[in-house]
Amino acid sequence: MIPPLDDLAGDWLDRGELAHLPSLRNQWGQAHVNDDLTSVSWLAMPPYSGGYHTGVLRVDGRAVRADRLRWAPWGVRRAGTASGLTVETDTRLGYERHAVYWRTRLVNRSARPVTVTVEQELLAPIADSPVDWGWLYGTPWSAGHHHDYYTTERIRAEVLAWVPRHVHLLATDPRWIRLGSPRIPGIQRDEDTAPMLLESELPDHSTSDSGRTRAPSALGTVRGIAVEVDGGAPTVVDGAFELTGPAAERRLEPVALGPGASLRLEFRPATADQTGVVLTHGNHPDSVQLGLTGGRPWLRVAGELVTAGPALRAGHWHRLEVRITGDGAALSVDGAHAVWTQPWWGTQRWTSTVEHRRVRIADRSSPAVSVYAFATAPDGLDPHGGGAVARWVRTVPPRVVVELGVVLAVSSDRSVSERAAQDAAAGFTDAFAAVADRWRSTWTSAFTPGNTEFSGHLPVLHGAPAGLARTYHLGVLLAIYLRNTGVSPIGPVFLTGGPRLGPTTTYFWDQSEWAHTAALLEPAGLRAWIVAALSQPYDRCHSFDTRNLLPVGNHYAANDHALFRTVRAYVTVTGDLDLLAEKAGTATVLDHLRALAYRPRERRAGFGDGVLADLGRDPWELLECVPNYRDAVVSFNAGYAGMLRSLAGLLRRLDPSLTEEADRADADADALTAAVLGQYAGGGRWNIAHPEGDETIGHVLDFVFVAAELAEHLGEDVRAEMVEFVTGHLLDGDWMRALAPDDPIAPRSDRPDHGAAGAFGAWPGATAYGLCRLGRPDLAADLLSRIHASTSGAVWGQAMESVGGGRFRVAERGVANRDSLAGAAATEAILVGLFGLYAGGRTDPSPHPAVPGIGTLHHVARPRHPAT
């Protein structure tokens, strides 16, 4: 029997236990809950993208804090106290709908009646966007459409404020003053050799259809730059700086702006009526920026844009000053106040109409129309800026629950959104319950042969210990939770993470972490994904937008192995050799496999023995935050050796005439294997080959790749030392660390996914599989029986951080994802590692448990294609 989905929902957790608040998903979109009881941010249901937040709940005039939260696949419950009542809300996204449902319950546990005024803000800063669905996808702002991570996070932190403020304008970190043409916001190294800091900057990672291009420089001379904070002594930048062409740029010293800060300068335009940028504070989306449009000065900051009246005169000096406070940002020209930013919840972009007990909110910049409707009619419903406020006055008798229901529906057709909102509100109880019922039905289908939800199904695990069974099922749930049936023309896809990122994006690496499991559950979808992924320029990106099939981000060294592994798993599970002859872009899938496996020939190091592949010096192609993990690392070289050996076996299986090519691949694999083994440093650790010499490191990535691909080539002593290293230095209670805490580089690499502070969601599963390969399935089973405790009441995230005593939680810092598909590697390790399902390319699907007492698998799918 599979467990009821309700058993996998989280428990109530105090807010203080959570670093990362829960997410919402509905197979079409995603969102993040906030610290109040009702608002959600990062709402994305393609083609609809939401900015800011959807509005807070106030009781007797005060926003109510969420003291406790509880996650379920179908929604998030939040609870707090106000005016003598317990206030509990449940927020759900309509299953495969562009809709949000809120249920609010007022609970009186006292012995006397309590009368309260409940006010619900009704905001819908939502746009219809056919483009810009990259990892850092575009969100709508009062002025513009772009991803502004830190501004949105500042807005989320403000939901409990007694008086709403312009806190999103107050970026306080030091940033370079840049004159002239600004860089595209994001992680842009100020010098090409400078490091990238994830805490203060984000990669652009947009798609080519986003329209983000560098603006031209204004032409003229800048002087007298000064920054003053809270009346202190000004920081002055000496000198006059000429901007002589549209591409002109000049980087000056870094300064910090913050509450009460002012930035002033003098500018002499070279020509009249010009358009261009004069100065940018940094190169972030929320940077203060000054420029001209048709000669008229403007101020842009955090999605707000205000433009002054008269144009500046060419050849004359003009004084420009911007001042930022908690109430907004002001631009002064020649000593006179010119313009002031308006509240983001005002009417700059979105307009609201109240009629027929509904609220309609229209976007001036796109066709999106959002409509609020109510299960219980409000006592008052008043327009407020670009939204409205609904008000109920209720007397709650002792030990009685009063319930309110609110629906938001979004469409680009006004009549569609109005009808959807009204119908759901009229039948609110049934519509609300139906969301959970659909999730339960989908869950059951995942384990049912011949179901109508998936093109395949997963084995049923019987008789397993409780901890192992929970880990197995949580991994399956994670994959289903991140499934999206509405965003992509290729069919259902399994998104990589979110919800602050990537509502249409899949990374090659993350998909590979559960490739056999995916081939069992959704073989048709995985086949389509493989063709689409191999059609991307995977030598220049790390992922792709599945909606518009466009590449995203910088290259990852993991791509070759990830794509090869995914194809290998699919063919092994399904027996579909016909895929290999299919075109993906300009080449067949088989030719892609050849190119992936033979990449070492193109990357052979010009140092050491010259056999290892040199992955380059950019840490952002490898482990991002581990600065010395570059050049010829063991992990991916072990992966290439395994790929070459797998390619040889596949070629022999396909056609006897390919034997000679297969022999060459085996020979190359042997040479590369020998070179990898030559990097063993002892004690379970491996050496990185640098041009300047070898350097030892203790990282889990070397362990998982060597164990997965080269276990048969390791001596017993090396096997034992690798196991001892992992168990003694990396495994820690309910989870593990990616980097040994005693490694010399650990103090410079404390990010909780790739460094010593924790580990990426995939790596306990990958480590467990490695332990199985090294002959210790007992240790693997023990690890897999524990890691379910680290989910922070939901499913695994991208980064799991240590909180001491062997306890871990889903990390929030470092721009980590709350949800991460890679955690499904735990289920993969149970199926392929502990049960040997399809292990080593074996096409016999009969499971062979590696450890007594871990249960049995039932309803295991057999290959559907006779080619096996």
PDB file of N, CA, C and O in Angstrom, residues 239-273:
ATOM      1  N   GLY A 239      37.142  64.991  -9.389  1.00  0.00           N
ATOM      2  CA  GLY A 239      37.411  64.928 -10.813  1.00  0.00           C
ATOM      3  C   GLY A 239      36.195  65.179 -11.668  1.00  0.00           C
ATOM      4  O   GLY A 239      35.049  65.150 -11.212  1.00  0.00           O
ATOM      5  N   ALA A 240      36.477  65.471 -12.928  1.00  0.00           N
ATOM      6  CA  ALA A 240      35.438  65.628 -13.950  1.00  0.00           C
ATOM      7  C   ALA A 240      35.616  64.491 -14.950  1.00  0.00           C
ATOM      8  O   ALA A 240      36.737  64.144 -15.321  1.00  0.00           O
ATOM      9  N   PHE A 241      34.519  63.910 -15.408  1.00  0.00           N
ATOM     10  CA  PHE A 241      34.558  62.705 -16.229  1.00  0.00           C
ATOM     11  C   PHE A 241      33.752  62.910 -17.504  1.00  0.00           C
ATOM     12  O   PHE A 241      32.569  63.282 -17.446  1.00  0.00           O
ATOM     13  N   GLU A 242      34.412  62.690 -18.613  1.00  0.00           N
ATOM     14  CA  GLU A 242      33.786  62.893 -19.917  1.00  0.00           C
ATOM     15  C   GLU A 242      33.103  61.604 -20.390  1.00  0.00           C
ATOM     16  O   GLU A 242      33.683  60.513 -20.330  1.00  0.00           O
ATOM     17  N   LEU A 243      31.869  61.737 -20.857  1.00  0.00           N
ATOM     18  CA  LEU A 243      31.144  60.640 -21.500  1.00  0.00           C
ATOM     19  C   LEU A 243      30.979  61.041 -22.963  1.00  0.00           C
ATOM     20  O   LEU A 243      30.145  61.893 -23.297  1.00  0.00           O
ATOM     21  N   THR A 244      31.808  60.432 -23.815  1.00  0.00           N
ATOM     22  CA  THR A 244      31.933  60.942 -25.188  1.00  0.00           C
ATOM     23  C   THR A 244      31.217  60.116 -26.245  1.00  0.00           C
ATOM     24  O   THR A 244      31.175  60.518 -27.402  1.00  0.00           O
ATOM     25  N   GLY A 245      30.676  58.957 -25.877  1.00  0.00           N
ATOM     26  CA  GLY A 245      29.997  58.127 -26.865  1.00  0.00           C
ATOM     27  C   GLY A 245      28.937  57.270 -26.218  1.00  0.00           C
ATOM     28  O   GLY A 245      28.910  57.096 -24.982  1.00  0.00           O
ATOM     29  N   PRO A 246      28.023  56.685 -26.998  1.00  0.00           N
ATOM     30  CA  PRO A 246      26.924  55.875 -26.434  1.00  0.00           C
ATOM     31  C   PRO A 246      27.410  54.692 -25.612  1.00  0.00           C
ATOM     32  O   PRO A 246      26.714  54.240 -24.702  1.00  0.00           O
ATOM     33  N   ALA A 247      28.592  54.146 -25.933  1.00  0.00           N
ATOM     34  CA  ALA A 247      29.110  52.991 -25.197  1.00  0.00           C
ATOM     35  C   ALA A 247      30.016  53.388 -24.047  1.00  0.00           C
ATOM     36  O   ALA A 247      30.591  52.521 -23.380  1.00  0.00           O
ATOM     37  N   ALA A 248      30.151  54.668 -23.788  1.00  0.00           N
ATOM     38  CA  ALA A 248      31.071  55.125 -22.737  1.00  0.00           C
ATOM     39  C   ALA A 248      30.638  54.590 -21.377  1.00  0.00           C
ATOM     40  O   ALA A 248      29.449  54.558 -21.045  1.00  0.00           O
ATOM     41  N   GLU A 249      31.608  54.138 -20.584  1.00  0.00           N
ATOM     42  CA  GLU A 249      31.343  53.742 -19.203  1.00  0.00           C
ATOM     43  C   GLU A 249      32.598  53.997 -18.381  1.00  0.00           C
ATOM     44  O   GLU A 249      33.718  53.901 -18.866  1.00  0.00           O
ATOM     45  N   ARG A 250      32.381  54.309 -17.115  1.00  0.00           N
ATOM     46  CA  ARG A 250      33.493  54.597 -16.222  1.00  0.00           C
ATOM     47  C   ARG A 250      33.112  54.120 -14.832  1.00  0.00           C
ATOM     48  O   ARG A 250      32.056  54.479 -14.306  1.00  0.00           O
ATOM     49  N   ARG A 251      33.935  53.244 -14.251  1.00  0.00           N
ATOM     50  CA  ARG A 251      33.667  52.741 -12.908  1.00  0.00           C
ATOM     51  C   ARG A 251      34.479  53.523 -11.902  1.00  0.00           C
ATOM     52  O   ARG A 251      35.700  53.633 -12.018  1.00  0.00           O
ATOM     53  N   LEU A 252      33.795  54.076 -10.881  1.00  0.00           N
ATOM     54  CA  LEU A 252      34.454  54.829  -9.832  1.00  0.00           C
ATOM     55  C   LEU A 252      34.432  54.008  -8.545  1.00  0.00           C
ATOM     56  O   LEU A 252      34.212  52.800  -8.575  1.00  0.00           O
ATOM     57  N   GLU A 253      34.614  54.648  -7.412  1.00  0.00           N
ATOM     58  CA  GLU A 253      34.741  53.905  -6.161  1.00  0.00           C
ATOM     59  C   GLU A 253      33.372  53.440  -5.642  1.00  0.00           C
ATOM     60  O   GLU A 253      32.331  54.008  -5.980  1.00  0.00           O
ATOM     61  N   PRO A 254      33.367  52.399  -4.788  1.00  0.00           N
ATOM     62  CA  PRO A 254      32.095  51.927  -4.221  1.00  0.00           C
ATOM     63  C   PRO A 254      31.651  52.798  -3.049  1.00  0.00           C
ATOM     64  O   PRO A 254      32.468  53.251  -2.242  1.00  0.00           O
ATOM     65  N   VAL A 255      30.352  53.021  -2.969  1.00  0.00           N
ATOM     66  CA  VAL A 255      29.764  53.749  -1.849  1.00  0.00           C
ATOM     67  C   VAL A 255      28.459  53.060  -1.482  1.00  0.00           C
ATOM     68  O   VAL A 255      27.897  52.295  -2.259  1.00  0.00           O
ATOM     69  N   ALA A 256      27.975  53.337  -0.274  1.00  0.00           N
ATOM     70  CA  ALA A 256      26.702  52.781   0.188  1.00  0.00           C
ATOM     71  C   ALA A 256      25.657  53.875   0.256  1.00  0.00           C
ATOM     72  O   ALA A 256      25.926  54.988   0.707  1.00  0.00           O
ATOM     73  N   LEU A 257      24.464  53.561  -0.198  1.00  0.00           N
ATOM     74  CA  LEU A 257      23.303  54.418   0.001  1.00  0.00           C
ATOM     75  C   LEU A 257      22.377  53.705   0.986  1.00  0.00           C
ATOM     76  O   LEU A 257      22.412  52.487   1.104  1.00  0.00           O
ATOM     77  N   GLY A 258      21.533  54.424   1.633  1.00  0.00           N
ATOM     78  CA  GLY A 258      20.626  53.815   2.595  1.00  0.00           C
ATOM     79  C   GLY A 258      19.590  54.817   3.035  1.00  0.00           C
ATOM     80  O   GLY A 258      19.420  55.881   2.411  1.00  0.00           O
ATOM     81  N   PRO A 259      18.852  54.520   4.107  1.00  0.00           N
ATOM     82  CA  PRO A 259      17.827  55.453   4.579  1.00  0.00           C
ATOM     83  C   PRO A 259      18.424  56.835   4.850  1.00  0.00           C
ATOM     84  O   PRO A 259      19.449  56.972   5.517  1.00  0.00           O
ATOM     85  N   GLY A 260      17.808  57.854   4.305  1.00  0.00           N
ATOM     86  CA  GLY A 260      18.267  59.215   4.506  1.00  0.00           C
ATOM     87  C   GLY A 260      19.441  59.614   3.652  1.00  0.00           C
ATOM     88  O   GLY A 260      20.001  60.699   3.822  1.00  0.00           O
ATOM     89  N   ALA A 261      19.834  58.764   2.697  1.00  0.00           N
ATOM     90  CA  ALA A 261      21.008  59.052   1.868  1.00  0.00           C
ATOM     91  C   ALA A 261      20.647  59.986   0.724  1.00  0.00           C
ATOM     92  O   ALA A 261      19.512  60.023   0.243  1.00  0.00           O
ATOM     93  N   SER A 262      21.651  60.746   0.311  1.00  0.00           N
ATOM     94  CA  SER A 262      21.487  61.556  -0.894  1.00  0.00           C
ATOM     95  C   SER A 262      22.708  61.361  -1.777  1.00  0.00           C
ATOM     96  O   SER A 262      23.828  61.167  -1.280  1.00  0.00           O
ATOM     97  N   LEU A 263      22.478  61.391  -3.083  1.00  0.00           N
ATOM     98  CA  LEU A 263      23.556  61.314  -4.065  1.00  0.00           C
ATOM     99  C   LEU A 263      23.381  62.504  -4.986  1.00  0.00           C
ATOM    100  O   LEU A 263      22.293  62.700  -5.552  1.00  0.00           O
ATOM    101  N   ARG A 264      24.439  63.316  -5.136  1.00  0.00           N
ATOM    102  CA  ARG A 264      24.315  64.499  -5.985  1.00  0.00           C
ATOM    103  C   ARG A 264      25.503  64.585  -6.939  1.00  0.00           C
ATOM    104  O   ARG A 264      26.579  64.030  -6.680  1.00  0.00           O
ATOM    105  N   LEU A 265      25.275  65.268  -8.020  1.00  0.00           N
ATOM    106  CA  LEU A 265      26.325  65.462  -9.020  1.00  0.00           C
ATOM    107  C   LEU A 265      25.956  66.668  -9.875  1.00  0.00           C
ATOM    108  O   LEU A 265      24.812  67.166  -9.830  1.00  0.00           O
ATOM    109  N   GLU A 266      26.924  67.107 -10.660  1.00  0.00           N
ATOM    110  CA  GLU A 266      26.660  68.120 -11.675  1.00  0.00           C
ATOM    111  C   GLU A 266      26.891  67.484 -13.040  1.00  0.00           C
ATOM    112  O   GLU A 266      27.849  66.722 -13.233  1.00  0.00           O
ATOM    113  N   PHE A 267      25.989  67.802 -13.970  1.00  0.00           N
ATOM    114  CA  PHE A 267      26.096  67.226 -15.319  1.00  0.00           C
ATOM    115  C   PHE A 267      25.912  68.325 -16.358  1.00  0.00           C
ATOM    116  O   PHE A 267      24.988  69.152 -16.263  1.00  0.00           O
ATOM    117  N   ARG A 268      26.820  68.326 -17.352  1.00  0.00           N
ATOM    118  CA  ARG A 268      26.729  69.278 -18.458  1.00  0.00           C
ATOM    119  C   ARG A 268      26.470  68.477 -19.742  1.00  0.00           C
ATOM    120  O   ARG A 268      27.376  67.827 -20.280  1.00  0.00           O
ATOM    121  N   PRO A 269      25.238  68.494 -20.252  1.00  0.00           N
ATOM    122  CA  PRO A 269      24.928  67.730 -21.469  1.00  0.00           C
ATOM    123  C   PRO A 269      25.711  68.256 -22.659  1.00  0.00           C
ATOM    124  O   PRO A 269      25.866  69.476 -22.839  1.00  0.00           O
ATOM    125  N   ALA A 270      26.195  67.332 -23.483  1.00  0.00           N
ATOM    126  CA  ALA A 270      26.926  67.733 -24.691  1.00  0.00           C
ATOM    127  C   ALA A 270      25.983  68.132 -25.813  1.00  0.00           C
ATOM    128  O   ALA A 270      26.334  68.961 -26.656  1.00  0.00           O
ATOM    129  N   THR A 271      24.798  67.528 -25.825  1.00  0.00           N
ATOM    130  CA  THR A 271      23.810  67.833 -26.870  1.00  0.00           C
ATOM    131  C   THR A 271      22.440  67.988 -26.232  1.00  0.00           C
ATOM    132  O   THR A 271      22.198  67.525 -25.116  1.00  0.00           O
ATOM    133  N   ALA A 272      21.543  68.605 -26.965  1.00  0.00           N
ATOM    134  CA  ALA A 272      20.186  68.802 -26.461  1.00  0.00           C
ATOM    135  C   ALA A 272      19.304  67.595 -26.779  1.00  0.00           C
ATOM    136  O   ALA A 272      19.570  66.831 -27.717  1.00  0.00           O
ATOM    137  N   ASP A 273      18.261  67.431 -25.981  1.00  0.00           N
ATOM    138  CA  ASP A 273      17.193  66.445 -26.241  1.00  0.00           C
ATOM    139  C   ASP A 273      17.714  65.013 -26.372  1.00  0.00           C
ATOM    140  O   ASP A 273      17.148  64.204 -27.100  1.00  0.00           O
TER     141      ASP A 273
END
